[in-house]
Amino acid sequence: MYNQHGAMVAVKSRLVIFDSEGVIKMPDRLGVTINKFIMGEQLSIPHATGDFSGLLNELVVATKVIAREVNKAGLVDVLGKTGNTNIQGEEVKKLDEYANTAIIQKMDHTGYLCAMASEEEDGIIEIEDKHPQGGSYTLAFDPLDGSSNIDANVSIGTIFSIHRKISSAPKGTLADFLQRGSEQVGAGYVIYGSSTMLVYAAGQGGVHGFTLDPSIGEFLLSHPFIKIPERGKIYSVNEGNSHKWDDRIKGMVDYFKTDDKQTGRPYSSRYIGTLVSDFHRNLLYGGVFMYPGDADNPNGKLRLLYEAAPLAFICERAGGGSIADYEDILDIEPTTLHQRVPLYIGSKGDVDICRKFLKGEM
Ligand code: AHM
Ligand code: MG
């Protein structure tokens, strides 16, 4: 059950309770684990089967395994490249491969999924016959986002998107993945940074962040009901590409850099080069992340199904916005698994400015 703030009031279970202002009261003073929180959300949804909670909980374990490997990456021989290229034509780093396998192996036998899709795999990943069949969800993921940053000990992440299966095929079909972002039943990301943090939104609920306490190996609720500021002071874009931008994009970025006290400009530039991290910072502080299309890549670089759409789902739940060139990200009907889209995402006010530039209204 949710109150008028969208706050879960799982009074019966007394797992996690929010007062009428949406402020959390933690009956468990040692901290609310993510499993307990997910259970609380499940109990607040009538007729929930528990499958979605089960799926999320398994995914949480997979990300803890990845976090463990990321943290010891400098100590063992997992840094560096495998010598292979993935289907995007990019070099595959060893940790990418590890993260991809960890998620597949953690999820394939759970019975919750009909199929998976990964940035690292060409087609959809079938659930092998030896595993339970007939799962009612799909999982699309970027196992290790920001892979160019791995060797430099800069934060990287995992992004995931969950849809309900729509086809009648027990093993799922491509159509089950080619659903609009607005149809997601849950989405989230993990940042492997100075600490490991998982942020997710599910069903009609809000956006919640959990920080991994490595001493007990648990994600504990640290950021309930994240809301993105209406306007920010940060723009994030790879300006090394500016010579390939059209005049609309050049004008947009110039606008954010122009001095105008009344509208709080100039904005500061912050660009990590890991989408998850750039997005997360802007989610907390406000601002806009942009990866525009350019002369070489009209659709930009980022992928709709497992990068743009899940972050757009979270951003929208947090009160922000996200657009491609002319459409809201969540409204785009995907046509291919690894489709790329231009992306402008963050504070609503800032994304609206981008929208106006893209439409030629500014
Ligand atoms: P990846 O999934 O292969 O790591 O690529 C996606 C990453 C994003 O995390 C980031 O926003 C972008 O690529 C950075 O690209 P660029 O180096 O062109 O600025
Ligand atoms: Mg990636």
XYZ file of C-alpha atoms and ligand atoms in Angstrom:
382
model
C 0.000 0.000 0.000
C 1.305 3.482 -0.836
C 0.355 6.786 0.776
C -0.135 10.064 -1.094
C 3.644 10.589 -1.271
C 4.132 7.257 -2.994
C 5.558 6.014 0.308
C 5.196 2.370 1.151
C 3.330 1.834 4.375
C 3.850 -1.844 5.092
C 2.292 -1.519 8.516
C 1.221 -5.130 8.724
C 4.684 -6.491 8.147
C 6.414 -3.719 10.103
C 9.352 -4.197 7.766
C 9.863 -0.626 6.694
C 7.542 2.187 7.651
C 7.270 5.720 6.346
C 5.376 8.507 8.064
C 2.871 10.681 6.208
C 5.684 12.961 4.965
C 7.453 10.031 3.376
C 10.192 10.093 6.028
C 11.463 6.656 6.840
C 11.148 5.184 10.303
C 13.295 2.153 10.625
C 11.999 -0.336 13.128
C 15.265 -2.180 12.631
C 17.841 0.182 14.071
C 20.708 -1.870 12.657
C 19.580 -0.911 9.162
C 17.088 -2.170 6.593
C 18.573 -4.732 4.232
C 17.570 -4.649 0.596
C 15.979 -8.097 0.880
C 13.787 -6.883 3.713
C 12.880 -3.784 1.760
C 11.987 -5.744 -1.360
C 9.843 -8.025 0.783
C 8.130 -4.957 2.258
C 7.332 -3.664 -1.221
C 5.984 -7.068 -2.212
C 3.712 -7.251 0.823
C 2.292 -3.878 -0.082
C 1.128 -5.144 -3.512
C -2.000 -7.290 -3.350
C -1.750 -10.646 -5.162
C 2.018 -10.345 -5.748
C 3.379 -13.834 -6.397
C 6.840 -13.113 -5.052
C 8.483 -13.897 -8.397
C 9.531 -10.335 -9.019
C 10.989 -10.055 -5.504
C 12.781 -13.343 -6.012
C 14.216 -12.101 -9.295
C 15.464 -8.879 -7.722
C 17.001 -10.689 -4.783
C 18.946 -13.032 -7.079
C 20.149 -10.063 -9.091
C 21.316 -8.397 -5.897
C 23.494 -11.422 -5.166
C 24.961 -11.314 -8.679
C 25.934 -7.671 -8.230
C 27.549 -8.448 -4.875
C 29.665 -11.080 -6.603
C 30.635 -8.537 -9.278
C 31.418 -5.945 -6.580
C 33.733 -8.422 -4.913
C 35.634 -8.992 -8.175
C 35.777 -5.281 -8.981
C 37.208 -4.543 -5.547
C 39.997 -7.018 -5.906
C 40.588 -6.286 -9.577
C 43.924 -4.629 -8.943
C 45.149 -7.633 -6.985
C 44.499 -10.407 -9.417
C 44.843 -10.867 -13.101
C 41.383 -9.761 -14.135
C 42.283 -6.327 -15.411
C 43.031 -5.802 -19.059
C 41.519 -7.135 -22.209
C 40.497 -10.611 -23.290
C 41.566 -10.006 -26.882
C 37.982 -10.448 -28.153
C 35.552 -7.845 -29.432
C 31.861 -7.800 -28.528
C 29.034 -7.399 -31.009
C 29.360 -3.591 -30.774
C 32.878 -3.965 -32.184
C 34.400 -2.870 -28.897
C 37.221 -4.618 -27.082
C 35.945 -6.841 -24.295
C 37.698 -6.368 -20.984
C 38.076 -9.295 -18.651
C 35.843 -7.812 -15.985
C 33.081 -7.247 -18.557
C 33.184 -10.916 -19.339
C 33.215 -11.870 -15.688
C 30.214 -9.637 -14.905
C 28.288 -10.925 -17.914
C 28.815 -14.546 -16.920
C 28.072 -13.856 -13.252
C 24.650 -12.406 -14.058
C 23.743 -15.134 -16.549
C 24.807 -17.925 -14.216
C 23.055 -16.390 -11.230
C 19.807 -15.842 -13.084
C 19.425 -18.659 -15.627
C 18.221 -21.369 -13.239
C 15.915 -19.270 -11.050
C 12.745 -19.959 -13.029
C 11.791 -16.265 -12.946
C 13.047 -15.404 -16.437
C 11.981 -16.546 -19.884
C 15.146 -15.089 -21.464
C 17.867 -12.483 -20.994
C 19.682 -9.939 -23.143
C 23.091 -8.467 -22.504
C 25.252 -5.805 -24.068
C 27.878 -8.505 -24.438
C 25.693 -11.014 -26.331
C 24.471 -10.767 -29.895
C 21.028 -12.335 -29.583
C 18.701 -13.058 -26.706
C 20.070 -15.471 -24.123
C 17.845 -18.533 -23.899
C 17.193 -20.367 -20.685
C 18.656 -23.813 -21.282
C 16.317 -26.799 -21.141
C 18.023 -28.172 -18.040
C 16.803 -25.110 -16.073
C 13.237 -24.335 -14.942
C 11.201 -22.926 -17.861
C 8.223 -20.629 -18.175
C 9.491 -17.590 -16.305
C 7.303 -14.551 -16.803
C 9.964 -11.824 -16.917
C 12.753 -10.675 -19.216
C 16.005 -9.195 -17.989
C 18.131 -6.913 -20.179
C 21.405 -5.700 -18.753
C 24.680 -3.950 -19.296
C 26.908 -6.077 -17.089
C 29.728 -3.567 -16.744
C 29.060 -0.046 -17.868
C 31.957 2.372 -18.255
C 34.388 -0.344 -19.186
C 36.957 2.123 -20.538
C 37.397 3.217 -16.915
C 38.110 -0.217 -15.434
C 41.886 -0.119 -15.593
C 42.058 3.362 -14.093
C 40.158 2.452 -10.915
C 37.358 4.859 -11.859
C 33.815 3.891 -10.893
C 31.925 1.530 -13.168
C 28.453 0.031 -12.962
C 25.781 -2.484 -13.906
C 22.418 -1.467 -15.389
C 19.314 -3.665 -15.557
C 15.826 -3.499 -16.999
C 12.944 -5.875 -16.301
C 9.836 -6.363 -18.436
C 6.970 -8.769 -18.166
C 6.877 -11.339 -20.956
C 4.182 -10.529 -23.525
C 4.552 -13.372 -26.015
C 3.028 -16.791 -25.473
C 6.313 -18.545 -26.285
C 7.564 -20.221 -23.090
C 11.161 -19.315 -23.893
C 10.296 -15.753 -24.842
C 10.964 -14.022 -28.156
C 12.642 -10.857 -29.341
C 9.252 -9.153 -29.035
C 9.391 -9.644 -25.273
C 12.470 -7.401 -25.223
C 11.328 -4.862 -27.794
C 8.907 -3.198 -25.406
C 8.757 0.474 -24.557
C 10.638 1.720 -21.513
C 7.311 2.795 -20.037
C 6.369 -0.898 -19.852
C 9.252 -1.758 -17.528
C 8.186 -3.335 -14.255
C 11.481 -2.512 -12.644
C 14.889 -1.091 -13.388
C 18.039 -0.282 -11.536
C 21.766 0.123 -11.482
C 24.743 -0.570 -9.301
C 27.784 1.672 -8.970
C 31.056 0.084 -8.024
C 32.670 3.240 -6.690
C 34.158 4.493 -3.443
C 31.374 2.387 -2.023
C 29.055 0.047 -3.887
C 25.536 1.330 -4.252
C 22.396 -0.150 -5.766
C 19.513 2.060 -6.859
C 16.227 0.665 -8.121
C 12.601 1.472 -8.769
C 9.885 -1.126 -9.162
C 6.187 -1.217 -9.913
C 4.617 2.081 -8.970
C 7.137 2.676 -6.193
C 9.761 5.348 -5.737
C 13.504 5.306 -6.283
C 15.532 3.848 -3.441
C 19.274 3.581 -2.926
C 21.155 0.991 -0.894
C 24.814 1.043 0.096
C 26.783 -2.152 0.435
C 28.214 -2.626 3.908
C 31.188 -4.812 3.053
C 31.646 -5.917 6.655
C 28.336 -7.780 6.633
C 27.936 -8.188 2.870
C 24.516 -6.541 2.836
C 23.038 -3.642 0.896
C 21.465 -1.342 3.496
C 18.856 1.292 2.747
C 20.737 4.590 2.627
C 18.803 6.794 0.164
C 15.013 6.225 0.418
C 12.789 8.128 -2.034
C 15.445 9.796 -4.122
C 14.130 12.911 -5.870
C 16.147 14.736 -8.494
C 16.268 18.553 -8.125
C 14.006 20.375 -10.584
C 17.039 22.227 -11.995
C 20.730 21.531 -11.611
C 24.041 23.280 -12.094
C 25.876 20.494 -13.883
C 26.044 19.494 -17.556
C 27.763 16.239 -18.516
C 28.804 15.598 -22.076
C 31.877 14.422 -23.980
C 32.854 17.751 -25.519
C 35.614 16.030 -27.467
C 32.854 15.199 -29.933
C 31.692 18.818 -30.333
C 33.237 19.239 -33.811
C 30.755 16.575 -35.011
C 27.648 18.122 -33.430
C 25.051 20.037 -35.385
C 24.266 23.654 -34.508
C 21.382 22.746 -32.194
C 23.659 20.740 -29.905
C 26.441 23.297 -30.071
C 23.927 26.005 -29.112
C 22.581 23.875 -26.247
C 25.967 23.236 -24.701
C 26.985 26.883 -25.188
C 23.791 27.871 -23.386
C 24.751 25.849 -20.310
C 28.188 27.490 -20.335
C 26.961 31.049 -20.753
C 27.098 33.443 -17.804
C 23.607 34.472 -16.652
C 23.064 34.881 -12.923
C 19.270 34.966 -13.201
C 19.101 31.435 -14.600
C 21.976 30.095 -12.513
C 24.469 29.858 -15.361
C 27.148 28.953 -16.192
C 26.730 25.310 -15.200
C 29.720 23.261 -14.122
C 31.002 20.544 -16.416
C 31.375 17.058 -14.945
C 32.047 13.998 -17.098
C 33.282 10.696 -15.744
C 32.664 8.654 -18.885
C 30.677 6.036 -17.007
C 26.998 6.617 -17.708
C 25.866 5.104 -14.403
C 28.170 7.354 -12.397
C 27.440 10.508 -14.358
C 23.721 9.795 -14.107
C 23.867 8.982 -10.388
C 25.711 12.194 -9.507
C 23.202 14.253 -11.461
C 20.314 12.340 -9.869
C 21.522 13.402 -6.437
C 22.766 16.935 -7.231
C 20.644 17.857 -10.248
C 21.852 18.505 -13.785
C 21.733 16.967 -17.214
C 23.675 14.204 -18.941
C 23.869 14.325 -22.725
C 25.119 11.875 -25.301
C 23.937 13.438 -28.558
C 23.943 11.987 -32.017
C 26.712 13.397 -34.193
C 27.913 13.396 -37.797
C 29.563 9.973 -37.417
C 26.931 8.389 -35.157
C 23.500 9.962 -35.698
C 22.055 7.879 -32.855
C 24.880 8.548 -30.452
C 26.552 5.749 -28.562
C 24.261 4.564 -25.810
C 21.866 1.647 -26.112
C 18.169 2.012 -25.611
C 17.197 -1.249 -23.931
C 19.810 -1.657 -21.220
C 21.282 1.831 -20.789
C 18.883 4.633 -21.713
C 15.487 3.074 -20.890
C 16.257 1.742 -17.387
C 17.875 5.026 -16.351
C 14.965 6.917 -17.894
C 12.547 4.821 -15.802
C 14.436 5.675 -12.639
C 14.810 9.318 -13.592
C 11.106 9.673 -14.260
C 10.237 8.045 -10.926
C 12.589 10.498 -9.243
C 10.808 13.429 -10.877
C 13.217 14.005 -13.762
C 13.002 13.638 -17.520
C 14.730 11.974 -20.450
C 14.525 12.436 -24.201
C 16.154 11.241 -27.375
C 16.177 13.810 -30.164
C 12.427 14.288 -30.449
C 10.819 11.636 -28.283
C 10.666 10.784 -24.619
C 12.980 7.838 -24.068
C 10.242 5.870 -22.313
C 7.922 6.213 -25.334
C 10.333 4.855 -27.940
C 9.233 1.584 -29.466
C 12.444 -0.442 -29.829
C 13.186 -2.107 -33.143
C 16.411 -3.968 -32.378
C 18.060 -5.400 -29.280
C 21.174 -3.260 -29.403
C 19.617 -0.104 -30.806
C 21.364 3.159 -29.945
C 19.662 6.429 -29.059
C 20.748 9.985 -28.421
C 20.225 10.623 -24.703
C 19.457 13.740 -22.672
C 18.554 12.816 -19.105
C 18.347 14.482 -15.721
C 16.566 17.357 -14.000
C 13.250 18.151 -15.657
C 13.997 21.838 -16.112
C 17.345 21.107 -17.748
C 15.985 18.392 -20.019
C 13.251 20.818 -21.090
C 15.953 23.254 -22.169
C 17.565 20.465 -24.227
C 14.190 19.663 -25.748
C 13.717 23.295 -26.813
C 17.141 23.424 -28.465
C 16.509 20.140 -30.259
C 13.194 21.424 -31.576
C 14.788 24.685 -32.690
C 12.719 26.688 -30.176
C 15.751 28.179 -28.451
P 30.231 0.777 -22.326
O 28.887 0.213 -21.962
O 30.924 -0.039 -23.357
O 31.081 1.022 -21.136
O 29.975 2.174 -23.062
C 29.089 3.059 -22.496
C 29.836 4.191 -21.867
C 28.980 4.966 -20.931
O 29.099 4.473 -19.639
C 29.496 6.359 -21.037
O 28.510 7.314 -20.772
C 29.965 6.421 -22.446
O 30.232 5.087 -22.855
C 31.215 7.229 -22.594
O 31.529 7.300 -23.934
P 32.673 8.267 -24.465
O 33.956 7.659 -24.036
O 32.478 8.278 -25.946
O 32.446 9.612 -23.848
Mg 28.529 -1.193 -21.152
